[in-house]
mmCIF file of C-alpha atoms in Angstrom:
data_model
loop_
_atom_site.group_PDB
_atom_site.id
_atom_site.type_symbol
_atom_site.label_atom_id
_atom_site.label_comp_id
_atom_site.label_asym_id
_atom_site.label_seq_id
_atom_site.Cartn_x
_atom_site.Cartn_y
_atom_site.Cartn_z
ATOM 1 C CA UNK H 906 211.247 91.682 -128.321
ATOM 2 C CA UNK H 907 207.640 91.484 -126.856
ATOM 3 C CA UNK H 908 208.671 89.856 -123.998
ATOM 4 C CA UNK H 909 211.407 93.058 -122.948
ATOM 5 C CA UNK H 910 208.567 95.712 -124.035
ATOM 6 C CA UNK H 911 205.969 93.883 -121.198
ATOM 7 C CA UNK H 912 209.228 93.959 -118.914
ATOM 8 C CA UNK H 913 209.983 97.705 -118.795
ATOM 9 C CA UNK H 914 205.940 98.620 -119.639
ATOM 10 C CA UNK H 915 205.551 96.917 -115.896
ATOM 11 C CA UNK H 916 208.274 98.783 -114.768
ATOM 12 C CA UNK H 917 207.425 101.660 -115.557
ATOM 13 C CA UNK H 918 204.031 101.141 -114.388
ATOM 14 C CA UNK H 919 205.552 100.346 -111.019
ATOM 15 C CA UNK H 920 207.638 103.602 -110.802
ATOM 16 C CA UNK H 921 205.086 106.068 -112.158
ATOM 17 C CA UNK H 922 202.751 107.323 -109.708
ATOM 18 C CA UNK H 923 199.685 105.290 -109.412
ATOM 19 C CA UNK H 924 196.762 104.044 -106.783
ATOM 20 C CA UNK H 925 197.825 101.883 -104.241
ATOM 21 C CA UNK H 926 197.712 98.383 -105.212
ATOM 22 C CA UNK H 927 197.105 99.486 -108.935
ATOM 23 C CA UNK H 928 199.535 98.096 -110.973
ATOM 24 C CA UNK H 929 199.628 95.208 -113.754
ATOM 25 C CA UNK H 930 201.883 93.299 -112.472
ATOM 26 C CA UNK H 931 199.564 90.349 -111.525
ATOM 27 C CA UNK H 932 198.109 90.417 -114.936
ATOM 28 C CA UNK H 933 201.018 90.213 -116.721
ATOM 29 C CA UNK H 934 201.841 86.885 -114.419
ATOM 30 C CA UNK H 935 198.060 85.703 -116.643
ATOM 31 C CA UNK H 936 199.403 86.352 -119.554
ATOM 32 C CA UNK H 937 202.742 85.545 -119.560
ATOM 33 C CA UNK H 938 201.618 82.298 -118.191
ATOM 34 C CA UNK H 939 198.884 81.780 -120.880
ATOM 35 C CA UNK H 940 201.080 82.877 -123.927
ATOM 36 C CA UNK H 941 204.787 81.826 -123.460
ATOM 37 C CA UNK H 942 206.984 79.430 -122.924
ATOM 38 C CA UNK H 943 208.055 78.588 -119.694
ATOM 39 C CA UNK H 944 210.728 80.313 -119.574
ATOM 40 C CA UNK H 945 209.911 83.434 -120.812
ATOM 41 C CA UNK H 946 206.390 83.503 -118.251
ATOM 42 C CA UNK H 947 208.333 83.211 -115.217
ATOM 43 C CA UNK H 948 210.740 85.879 -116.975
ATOM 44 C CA UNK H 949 208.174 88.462 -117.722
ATOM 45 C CA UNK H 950 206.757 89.348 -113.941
ATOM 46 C CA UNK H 951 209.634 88.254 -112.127
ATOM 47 C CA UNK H 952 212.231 90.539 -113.869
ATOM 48 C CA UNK H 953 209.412 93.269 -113.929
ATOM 49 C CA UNK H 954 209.509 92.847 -109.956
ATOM 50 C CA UNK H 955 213.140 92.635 -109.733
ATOM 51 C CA UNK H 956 214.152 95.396 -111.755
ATOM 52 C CA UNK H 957 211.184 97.930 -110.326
ATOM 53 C CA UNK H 958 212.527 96.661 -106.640
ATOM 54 C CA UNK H 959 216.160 97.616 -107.614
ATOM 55 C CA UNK H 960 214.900 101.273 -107.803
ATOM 56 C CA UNK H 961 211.827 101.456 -105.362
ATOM 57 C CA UNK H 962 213.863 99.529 -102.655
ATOM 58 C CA UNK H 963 213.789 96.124 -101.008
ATOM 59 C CA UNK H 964 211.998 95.737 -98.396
ATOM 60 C CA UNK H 965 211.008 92.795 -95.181
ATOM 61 C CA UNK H 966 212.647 89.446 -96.833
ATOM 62 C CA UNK H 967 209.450 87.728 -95.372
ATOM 63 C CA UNK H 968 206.828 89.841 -96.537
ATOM 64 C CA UNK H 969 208.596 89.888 -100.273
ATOM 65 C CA UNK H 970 208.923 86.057 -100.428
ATOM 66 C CA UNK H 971 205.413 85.967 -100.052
ATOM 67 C CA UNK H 972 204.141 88.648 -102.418
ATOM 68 C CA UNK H 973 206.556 87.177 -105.138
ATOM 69 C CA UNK H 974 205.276 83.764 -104.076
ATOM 70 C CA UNK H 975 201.468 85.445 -104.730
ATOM 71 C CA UNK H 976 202.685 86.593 -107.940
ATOM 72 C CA UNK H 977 203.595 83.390 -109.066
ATOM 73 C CA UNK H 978 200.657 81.881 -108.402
ATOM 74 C CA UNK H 979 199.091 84.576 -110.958
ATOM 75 C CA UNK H 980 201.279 82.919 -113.635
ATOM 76 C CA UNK H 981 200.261 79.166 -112.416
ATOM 77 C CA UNK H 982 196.651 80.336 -113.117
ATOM 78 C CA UNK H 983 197.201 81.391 -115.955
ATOM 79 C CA UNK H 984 199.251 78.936 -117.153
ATOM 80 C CA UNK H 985 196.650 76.184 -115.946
ATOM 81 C CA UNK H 986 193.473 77.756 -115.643
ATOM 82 C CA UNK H 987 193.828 79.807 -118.834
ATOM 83 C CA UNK H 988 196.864 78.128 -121.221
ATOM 84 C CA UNK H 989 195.561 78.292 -125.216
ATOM 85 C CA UNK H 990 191.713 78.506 -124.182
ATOM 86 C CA UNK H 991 191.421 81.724 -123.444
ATOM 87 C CA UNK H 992 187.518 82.476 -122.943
ATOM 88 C CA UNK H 993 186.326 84.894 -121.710
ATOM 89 C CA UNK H 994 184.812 82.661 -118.718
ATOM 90 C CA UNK H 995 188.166 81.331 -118.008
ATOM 91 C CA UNK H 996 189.987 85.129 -118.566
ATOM 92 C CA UNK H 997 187.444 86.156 -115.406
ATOM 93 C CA UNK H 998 187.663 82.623 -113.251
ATOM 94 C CA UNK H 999 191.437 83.174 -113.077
ATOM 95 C CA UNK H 1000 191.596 87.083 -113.103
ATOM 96 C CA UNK H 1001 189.358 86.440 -109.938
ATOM 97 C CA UNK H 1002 191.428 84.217 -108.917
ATOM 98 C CA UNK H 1003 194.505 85.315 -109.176
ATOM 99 C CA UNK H 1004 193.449 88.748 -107.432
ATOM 100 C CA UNK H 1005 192.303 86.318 -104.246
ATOM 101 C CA UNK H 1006 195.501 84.381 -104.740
ATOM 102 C CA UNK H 1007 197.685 87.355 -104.336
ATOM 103 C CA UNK H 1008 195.580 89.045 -101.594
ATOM 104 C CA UNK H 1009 195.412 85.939 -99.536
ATOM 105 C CA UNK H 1010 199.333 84.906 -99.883
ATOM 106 C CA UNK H 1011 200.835 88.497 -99.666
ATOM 107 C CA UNK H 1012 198.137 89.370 -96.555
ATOM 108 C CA UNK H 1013 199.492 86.245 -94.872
ATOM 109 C CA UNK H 1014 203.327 87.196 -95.481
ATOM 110 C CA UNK H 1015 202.562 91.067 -93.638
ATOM 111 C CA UNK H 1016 201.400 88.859 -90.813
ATOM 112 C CA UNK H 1017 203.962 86.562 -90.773
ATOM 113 C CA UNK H 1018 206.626 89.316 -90.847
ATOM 114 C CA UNK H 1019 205.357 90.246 -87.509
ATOM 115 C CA UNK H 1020 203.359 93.406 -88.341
ATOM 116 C CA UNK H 1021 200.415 91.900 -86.571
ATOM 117 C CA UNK H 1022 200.244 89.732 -83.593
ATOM 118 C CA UNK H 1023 201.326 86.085 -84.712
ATOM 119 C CA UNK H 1024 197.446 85.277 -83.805
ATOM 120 C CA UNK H 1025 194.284 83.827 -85.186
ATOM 121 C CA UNK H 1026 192.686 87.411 -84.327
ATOM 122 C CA UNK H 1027 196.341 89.060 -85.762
ATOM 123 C CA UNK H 1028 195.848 87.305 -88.817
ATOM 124 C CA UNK H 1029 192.124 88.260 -89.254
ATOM 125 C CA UNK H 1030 193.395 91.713 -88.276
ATOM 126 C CA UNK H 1031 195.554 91.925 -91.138
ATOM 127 C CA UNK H 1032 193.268 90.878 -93.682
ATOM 128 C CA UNK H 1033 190.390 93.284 -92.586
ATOM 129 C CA UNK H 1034 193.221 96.250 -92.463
ATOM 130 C CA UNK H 1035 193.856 94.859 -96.082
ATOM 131 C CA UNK H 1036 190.358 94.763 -97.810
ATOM 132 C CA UNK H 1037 190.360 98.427 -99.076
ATOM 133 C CA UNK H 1038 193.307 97.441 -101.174
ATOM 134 C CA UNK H 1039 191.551 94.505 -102.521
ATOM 135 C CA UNK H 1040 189.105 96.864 -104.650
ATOM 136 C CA UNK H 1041 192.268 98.171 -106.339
ATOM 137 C CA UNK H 1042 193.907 95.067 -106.689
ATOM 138 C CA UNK H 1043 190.465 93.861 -108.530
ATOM 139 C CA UNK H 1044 190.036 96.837 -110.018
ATOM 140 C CA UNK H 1045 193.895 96.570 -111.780
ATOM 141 C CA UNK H 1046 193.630 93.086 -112.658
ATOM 142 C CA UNK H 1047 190.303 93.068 -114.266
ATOM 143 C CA UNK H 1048 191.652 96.318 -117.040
ATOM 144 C CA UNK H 1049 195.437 95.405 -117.060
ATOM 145 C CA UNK H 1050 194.031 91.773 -118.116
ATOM 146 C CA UNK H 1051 191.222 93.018 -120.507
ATOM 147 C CA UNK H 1052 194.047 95.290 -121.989
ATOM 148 C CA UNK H 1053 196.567 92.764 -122.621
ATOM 149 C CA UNK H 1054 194.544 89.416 -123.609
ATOM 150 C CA UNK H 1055 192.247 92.012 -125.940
ATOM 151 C CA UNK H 1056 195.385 93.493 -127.273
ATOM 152 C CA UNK H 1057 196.545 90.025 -127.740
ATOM 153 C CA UNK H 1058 193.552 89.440 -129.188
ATOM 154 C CA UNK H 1059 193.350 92.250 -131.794
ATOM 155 C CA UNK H 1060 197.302 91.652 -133.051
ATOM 156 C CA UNK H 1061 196.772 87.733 -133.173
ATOM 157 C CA UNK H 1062 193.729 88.687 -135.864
ATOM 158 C CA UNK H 1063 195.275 91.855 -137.694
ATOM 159 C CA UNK H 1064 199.216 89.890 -138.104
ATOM 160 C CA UNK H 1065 199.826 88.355 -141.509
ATOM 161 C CA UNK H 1066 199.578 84.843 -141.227
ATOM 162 C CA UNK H 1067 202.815 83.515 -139.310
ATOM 163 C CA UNK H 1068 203.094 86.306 -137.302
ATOM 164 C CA UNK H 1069 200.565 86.100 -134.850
ATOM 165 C CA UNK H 1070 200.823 82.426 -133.779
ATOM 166 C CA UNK H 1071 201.570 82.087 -129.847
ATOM 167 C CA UNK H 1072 204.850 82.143 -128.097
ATOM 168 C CA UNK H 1073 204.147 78.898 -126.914
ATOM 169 C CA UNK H 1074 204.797 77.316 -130.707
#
């Protein structure tokens, strides 16, 4: 039940009007990677993607195989850089991460589309163009990761025993 209330919360955060490049969609690949099972973390962010594409529209093959392949590597991070020891060291390391992950792989798909010049100077092009939307992309992974490990957090101490255990178990 969790698992479909993350999927159409990060829909709807997709749909609703928000800052560019503000949107939890890398910190739900974190957590879903840190708290469920396989399965259900490559679930979480990918049908979150999927479905919110459906409406917003598909767009340049190349340039969505590569922000779909930086949102993956959110959930690898958190999967492996986070897994059951969530500290708060490790929740920044891979929030950090994970924010350069996705900037660096989806950056390099816009250029490999061919919205830049397929050269050393169109690549660095494309990620100066792109550092403003880094600062949101931080910004959004730092609070939606706070919100959902802390909420996480909170339920895993306030659930009768039994109930709060991971997703992993």
């Amino acid at each position: 039940m969790m698992v479909v209330l993350l999927i159409l919360l990060a829909v709807a955060s997709r749909l609703l009007p928000h800052a560019p490049n503000f949107a939890p969609v890398a910190a739900l690949g974190l957590f879903a990677g840190s708290v469920y099972s396989r399965r259900a973390g490559w679930l979480v962010p990918f049908a979150a993607l999927l479905l919110s594409d459906l409406v917003i529209g598909f767009y340049h093959p190349m340039s969505m195989f590569w922000n779909y392949l930086g949102f993956a590597a959110c959930l690898l991070l958190g999967s492996g850089m986070i897994g059951t020891r969530r500290t708060v060291v490790r929740l920044a390391g891979a929030t950090l991460a994970s924010s350069v992950a996705f900037f660096t792989l989806s950056n390099f798909g816009m250029w490999a589309s061919g919205y830049y010049p397929r050269t050393l100077a169109g690549l660095t092009e494309c990620y100066v163009a792109a550092l403003p939307f880094f600062r949101n992309t931080l910004a959004s992974d730092v609070v939606y990761t706070a919100a959902l490990f802390g909420a996480y957090a909170l339920f895993t101490r306030l659930a009768p025993r039994g109930e709060g255990a991971s997703a992993r178990a």
